[in-house]
Short mmCIF file of C-alpha atoms in Angstrom, two decimals:
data_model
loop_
_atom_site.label_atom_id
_atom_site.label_comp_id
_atom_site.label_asym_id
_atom_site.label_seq_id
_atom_site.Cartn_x
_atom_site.Cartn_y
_atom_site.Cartn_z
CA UNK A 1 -82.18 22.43 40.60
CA UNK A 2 -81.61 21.15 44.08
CA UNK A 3 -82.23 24.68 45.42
CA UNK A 4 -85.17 26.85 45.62
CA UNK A 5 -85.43 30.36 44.10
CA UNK A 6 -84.21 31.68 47.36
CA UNK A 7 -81.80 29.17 48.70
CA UNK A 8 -80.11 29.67 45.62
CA UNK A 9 -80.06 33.92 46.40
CA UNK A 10 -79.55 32.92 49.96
CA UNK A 11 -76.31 30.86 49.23
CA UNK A 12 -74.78 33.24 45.91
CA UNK A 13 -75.64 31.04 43.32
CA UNK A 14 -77.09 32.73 40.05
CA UNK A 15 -75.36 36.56 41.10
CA UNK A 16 -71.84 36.01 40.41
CA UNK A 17 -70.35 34.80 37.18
CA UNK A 18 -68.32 31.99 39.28
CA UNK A 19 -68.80 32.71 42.81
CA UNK A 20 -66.38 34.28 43.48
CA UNK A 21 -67.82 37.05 45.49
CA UNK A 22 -67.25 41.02 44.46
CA UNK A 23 -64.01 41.86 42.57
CA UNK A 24 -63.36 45.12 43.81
CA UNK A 25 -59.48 45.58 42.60
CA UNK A 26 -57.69 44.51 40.13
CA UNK A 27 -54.95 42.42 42.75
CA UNK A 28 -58.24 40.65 43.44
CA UNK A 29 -58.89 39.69 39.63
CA UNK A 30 -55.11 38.69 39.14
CA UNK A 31 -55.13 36.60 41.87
CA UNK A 32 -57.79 34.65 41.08
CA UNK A 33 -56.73 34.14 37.34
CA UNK A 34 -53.49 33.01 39.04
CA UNK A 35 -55.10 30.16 41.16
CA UNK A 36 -57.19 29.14 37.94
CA UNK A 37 -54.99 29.90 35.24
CA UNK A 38 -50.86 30.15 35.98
CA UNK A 39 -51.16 26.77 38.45
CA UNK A 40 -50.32 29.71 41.65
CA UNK A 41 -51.68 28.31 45.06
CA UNK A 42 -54.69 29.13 46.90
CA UNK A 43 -53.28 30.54 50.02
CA UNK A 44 -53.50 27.53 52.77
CA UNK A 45 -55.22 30.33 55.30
CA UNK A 46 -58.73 30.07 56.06
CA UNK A 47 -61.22 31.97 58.91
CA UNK A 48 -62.90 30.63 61.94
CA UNK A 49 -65.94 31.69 63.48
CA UNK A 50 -68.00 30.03 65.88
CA UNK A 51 -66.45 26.57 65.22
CA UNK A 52 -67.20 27.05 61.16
CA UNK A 53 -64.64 27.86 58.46
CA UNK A 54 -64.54 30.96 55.99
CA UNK A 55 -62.45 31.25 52.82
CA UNK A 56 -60.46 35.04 53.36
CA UNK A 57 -60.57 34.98 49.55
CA UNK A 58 -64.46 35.28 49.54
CA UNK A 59 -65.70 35.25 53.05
CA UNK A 60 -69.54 36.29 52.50
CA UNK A 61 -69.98 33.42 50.21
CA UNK A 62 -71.17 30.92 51.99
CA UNK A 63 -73.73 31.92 54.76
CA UNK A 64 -72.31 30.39 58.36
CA UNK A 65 -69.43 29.34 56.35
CA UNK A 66 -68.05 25.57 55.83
CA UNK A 67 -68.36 23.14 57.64
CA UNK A 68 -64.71 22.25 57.88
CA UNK A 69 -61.57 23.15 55.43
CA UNK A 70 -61.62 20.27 52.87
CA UNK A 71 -65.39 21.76 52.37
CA UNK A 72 -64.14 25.09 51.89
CA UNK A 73 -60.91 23.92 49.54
CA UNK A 74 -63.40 22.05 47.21
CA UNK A 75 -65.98 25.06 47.32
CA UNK A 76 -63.35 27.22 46.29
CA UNK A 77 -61.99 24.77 43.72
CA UNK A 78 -65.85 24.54 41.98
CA UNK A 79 -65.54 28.37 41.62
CA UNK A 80 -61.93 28.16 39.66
CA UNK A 81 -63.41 25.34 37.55
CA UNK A 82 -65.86 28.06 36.80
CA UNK A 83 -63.76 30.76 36.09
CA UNK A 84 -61.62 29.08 33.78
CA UNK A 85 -65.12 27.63 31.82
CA UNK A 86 -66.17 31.12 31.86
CA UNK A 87 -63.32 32.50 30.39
CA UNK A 88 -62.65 29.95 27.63
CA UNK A 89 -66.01 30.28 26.23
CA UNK A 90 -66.64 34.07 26.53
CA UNK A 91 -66.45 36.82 24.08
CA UNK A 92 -66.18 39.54 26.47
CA UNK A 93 -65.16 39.61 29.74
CA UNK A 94 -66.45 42.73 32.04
CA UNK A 95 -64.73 43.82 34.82
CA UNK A 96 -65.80 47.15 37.02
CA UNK A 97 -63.00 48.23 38.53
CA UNK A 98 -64.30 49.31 42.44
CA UNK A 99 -61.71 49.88 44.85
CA UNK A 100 -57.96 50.72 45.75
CA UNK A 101 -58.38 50.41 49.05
CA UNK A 102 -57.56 46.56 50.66
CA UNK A 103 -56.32 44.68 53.10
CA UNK A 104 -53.87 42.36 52.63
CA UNK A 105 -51.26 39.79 54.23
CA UNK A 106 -48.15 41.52 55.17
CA UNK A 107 -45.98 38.43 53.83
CA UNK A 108 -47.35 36.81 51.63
CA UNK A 109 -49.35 40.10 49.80
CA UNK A 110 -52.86 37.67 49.91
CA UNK A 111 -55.49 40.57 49.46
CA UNK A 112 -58.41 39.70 51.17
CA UNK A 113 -62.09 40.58 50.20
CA UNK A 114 -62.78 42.63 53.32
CA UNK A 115 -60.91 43.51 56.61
CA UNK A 116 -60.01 40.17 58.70
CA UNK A 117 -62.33 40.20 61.78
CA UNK A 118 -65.40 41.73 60.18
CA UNK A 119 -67.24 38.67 59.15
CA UNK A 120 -65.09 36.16 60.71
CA UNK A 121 -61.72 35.71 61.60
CA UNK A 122 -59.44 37.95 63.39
CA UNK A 123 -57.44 41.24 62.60
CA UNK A 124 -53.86 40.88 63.98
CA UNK A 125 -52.22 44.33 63.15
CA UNK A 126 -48.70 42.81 62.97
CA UNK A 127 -49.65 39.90 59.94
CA UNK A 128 -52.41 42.56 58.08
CA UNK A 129 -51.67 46.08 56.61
CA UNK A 130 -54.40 48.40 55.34
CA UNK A 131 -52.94 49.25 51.64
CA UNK A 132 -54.22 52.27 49.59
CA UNK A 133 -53.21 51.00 46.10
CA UNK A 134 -51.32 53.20 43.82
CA UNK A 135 -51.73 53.89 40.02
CA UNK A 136 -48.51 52.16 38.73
CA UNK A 137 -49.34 48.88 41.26
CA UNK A 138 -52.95 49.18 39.96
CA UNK A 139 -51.82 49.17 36.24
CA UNK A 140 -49.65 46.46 36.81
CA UNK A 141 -51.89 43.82 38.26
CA UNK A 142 -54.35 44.94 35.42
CA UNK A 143 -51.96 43.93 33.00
CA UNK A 144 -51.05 40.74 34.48
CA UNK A 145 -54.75 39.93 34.41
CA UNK A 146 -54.82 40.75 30.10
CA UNK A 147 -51.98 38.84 30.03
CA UNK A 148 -53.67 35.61 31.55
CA UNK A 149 -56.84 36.39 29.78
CA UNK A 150 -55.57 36.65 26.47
CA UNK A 151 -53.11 33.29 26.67
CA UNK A 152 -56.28 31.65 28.39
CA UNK A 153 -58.49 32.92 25.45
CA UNK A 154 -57.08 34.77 22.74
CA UNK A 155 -59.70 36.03 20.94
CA UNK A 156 -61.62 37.52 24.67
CA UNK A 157 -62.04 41.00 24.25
CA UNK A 158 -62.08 42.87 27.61
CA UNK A 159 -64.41 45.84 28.53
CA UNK A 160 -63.47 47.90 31.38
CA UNK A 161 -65.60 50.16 33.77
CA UNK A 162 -65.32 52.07 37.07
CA UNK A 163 -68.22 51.69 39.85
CA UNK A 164 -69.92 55.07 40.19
CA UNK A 165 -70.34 53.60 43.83
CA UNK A 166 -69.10 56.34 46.34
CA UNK A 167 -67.11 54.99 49.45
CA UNK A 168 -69.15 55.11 52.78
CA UNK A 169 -66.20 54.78 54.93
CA UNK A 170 -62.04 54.97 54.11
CA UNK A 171 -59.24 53.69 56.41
CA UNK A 172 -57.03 55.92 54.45
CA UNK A 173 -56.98 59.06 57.48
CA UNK A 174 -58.62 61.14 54.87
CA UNK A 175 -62.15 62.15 54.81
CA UNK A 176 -64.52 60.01 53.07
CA UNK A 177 -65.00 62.62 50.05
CA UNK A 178 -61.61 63.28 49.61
CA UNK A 179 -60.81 59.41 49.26
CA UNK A 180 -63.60 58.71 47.07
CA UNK A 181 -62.43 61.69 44.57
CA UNK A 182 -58.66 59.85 44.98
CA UNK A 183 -60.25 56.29 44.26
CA UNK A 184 -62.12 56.67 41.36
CA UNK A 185 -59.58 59.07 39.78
CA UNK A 186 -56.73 57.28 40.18
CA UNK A 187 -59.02 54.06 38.53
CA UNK A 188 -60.59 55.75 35.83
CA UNK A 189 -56.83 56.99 35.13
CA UNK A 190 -55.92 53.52 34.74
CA UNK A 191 -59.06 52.39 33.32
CA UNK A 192 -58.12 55.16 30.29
CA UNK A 193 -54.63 53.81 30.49
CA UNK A 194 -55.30 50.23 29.79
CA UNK A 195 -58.02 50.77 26.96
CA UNK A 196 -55.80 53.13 25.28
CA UNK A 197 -52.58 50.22 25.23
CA UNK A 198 -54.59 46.86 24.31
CA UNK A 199 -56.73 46.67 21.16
CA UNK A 200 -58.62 44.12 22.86
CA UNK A 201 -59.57 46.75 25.42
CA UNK A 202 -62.44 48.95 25.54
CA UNK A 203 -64.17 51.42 28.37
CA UNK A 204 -67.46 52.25 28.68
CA UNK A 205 -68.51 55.03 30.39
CA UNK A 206 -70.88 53.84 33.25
CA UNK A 207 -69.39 55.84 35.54
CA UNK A 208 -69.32 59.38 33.48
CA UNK A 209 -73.21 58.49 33.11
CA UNK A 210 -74.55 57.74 36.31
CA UNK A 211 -71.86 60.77 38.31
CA UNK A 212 -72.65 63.59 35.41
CA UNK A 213 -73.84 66.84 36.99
CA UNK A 214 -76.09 67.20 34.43
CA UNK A 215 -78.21 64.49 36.05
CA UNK A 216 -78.22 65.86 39.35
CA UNK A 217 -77.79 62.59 41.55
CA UNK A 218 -80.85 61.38 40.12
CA UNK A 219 -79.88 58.06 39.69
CA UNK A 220 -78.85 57.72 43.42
CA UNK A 221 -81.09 56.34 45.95
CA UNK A 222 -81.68 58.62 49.31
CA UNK A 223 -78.49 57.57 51.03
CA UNK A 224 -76.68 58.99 48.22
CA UNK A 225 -74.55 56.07 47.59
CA UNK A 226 -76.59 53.40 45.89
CA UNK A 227 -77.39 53.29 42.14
CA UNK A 228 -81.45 52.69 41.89
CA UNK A 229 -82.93 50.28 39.20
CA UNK A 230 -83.46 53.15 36.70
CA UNK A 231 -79.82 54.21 36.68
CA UNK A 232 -78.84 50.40 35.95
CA UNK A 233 -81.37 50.55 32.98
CA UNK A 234 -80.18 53.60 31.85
CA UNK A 235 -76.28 52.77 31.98
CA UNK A 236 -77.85 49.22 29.97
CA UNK A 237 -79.55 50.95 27.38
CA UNK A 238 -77.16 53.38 26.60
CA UNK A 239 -74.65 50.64 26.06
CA UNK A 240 -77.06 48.45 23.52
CA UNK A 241 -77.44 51.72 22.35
CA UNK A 242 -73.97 52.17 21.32
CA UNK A 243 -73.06 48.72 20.28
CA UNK A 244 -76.00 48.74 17.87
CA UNK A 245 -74.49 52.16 16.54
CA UNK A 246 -71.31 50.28 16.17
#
């Protein structure tokens, strides 16, 4: 209540579940269930720009980033306390499975939510590796994720989906369409995978709908990449759809 309407747009509140940013891979997910839920620590790195701060786990969050690092530490530590509320009260928990493409910390594995040096901070080739996750590595932080979930909240049932997004660049060395087709196969594969082990796990096929030839792009905006408002609505209401056929 301390924010306006667009303060509160302008600073992420109200758009993520706990401000957390965009979960793009599942390494993402697991870590943060790690920090909230296994008592694993927040990596003690932060970004600098222009004499202000930036968490590398969420770096778009705050606009002009914090003030100093206890400011980003306790920011960070409001959105765990959220997470784990979140999760213990929930009856699903969604999670669209975006990318396997990340950059991460050659040590310590930290996967960042973009490319250090793009919003802040900077790249240094010999501490950060550009990692084109596989299907098994994929799989595997998925699991670890159910596994947290479900000790965290054992009746959560999990539904699964893959963003119909297209890429609109790769650091793979492949072109852009090829990497996309690689991307969303190999996460659909494991999105198929995963729903098909846990009982708890379920896929819905947002992807299938908005992609389908039959509709002919229709549900892309000009620049081919970005869903409009009608292809949200009709992902939505074919999934009330189905759960009140269910």
């Amino acid at each position: 209540k301390l924010l306006s309407a667009q303060q509160a747009r302008d600073f992420n509140y109200g758009i993520f579940s706990f401000r957390t940013g965009n979960l793009y891979t599942a390494r993402m997910l697991r870590q943060w269930l790690g920090y909230a839920f296994e008592g694993e620590e927040p990596p003690v790195e932060y970004w600098q720009k222009e004499g202000r701060f930036y968490d590398p786990l969420r770096p778009g969050i705050e606009p002009g980033g914090f003030a100093n690092v206890a400011e980003l530490q306790a920011s960070r530590g409001a959105a765990l306390a959220a997470l784990r509320k979140a999760v213990w009260d929930a009856d699903v928990f969604v999670f669209t499975m975006g990318l396997t493409e990340c950059w991460r910390h050659r040590e310590s594995k930290l996967e960042y939510a973009m490319c250090p040096g793009t919003l802040a901070g900077e790249f240094d080739p010999e501490q950060h590796e550009f990692v084109n996750q596989s299907f098994i590595g994929i799989r595997r932080d998925m699991r670890g994720a159910l596994k947290i979930l479900r000790q965290a909240n054992p009746k959560l049932n999990v539904l699964l989906t893959v963003s119909p997004v297209p890429l609109t660049a790769t650091a793979s060395g492949q072109h852009v369409l090829t990497a996309t087709s690689h991307s969303k196969s190999v996460l659909r594969a494991v999105a198929g995978e995963v729903a098909a082990e846990y009982s708890n796990v379920d896929y819905f096929p947002s992807y299938e709908i908005i992609t389908h030839p039959a509709y002919r792009g229709m549900f892309y905006a000009p620049n081919q990449r970005s869903v409009i408002p009608q292809g949200v609505n009709h992902v939505m209401e074919s999934f009330f759809a189905c759960q009140n056929e269910a």
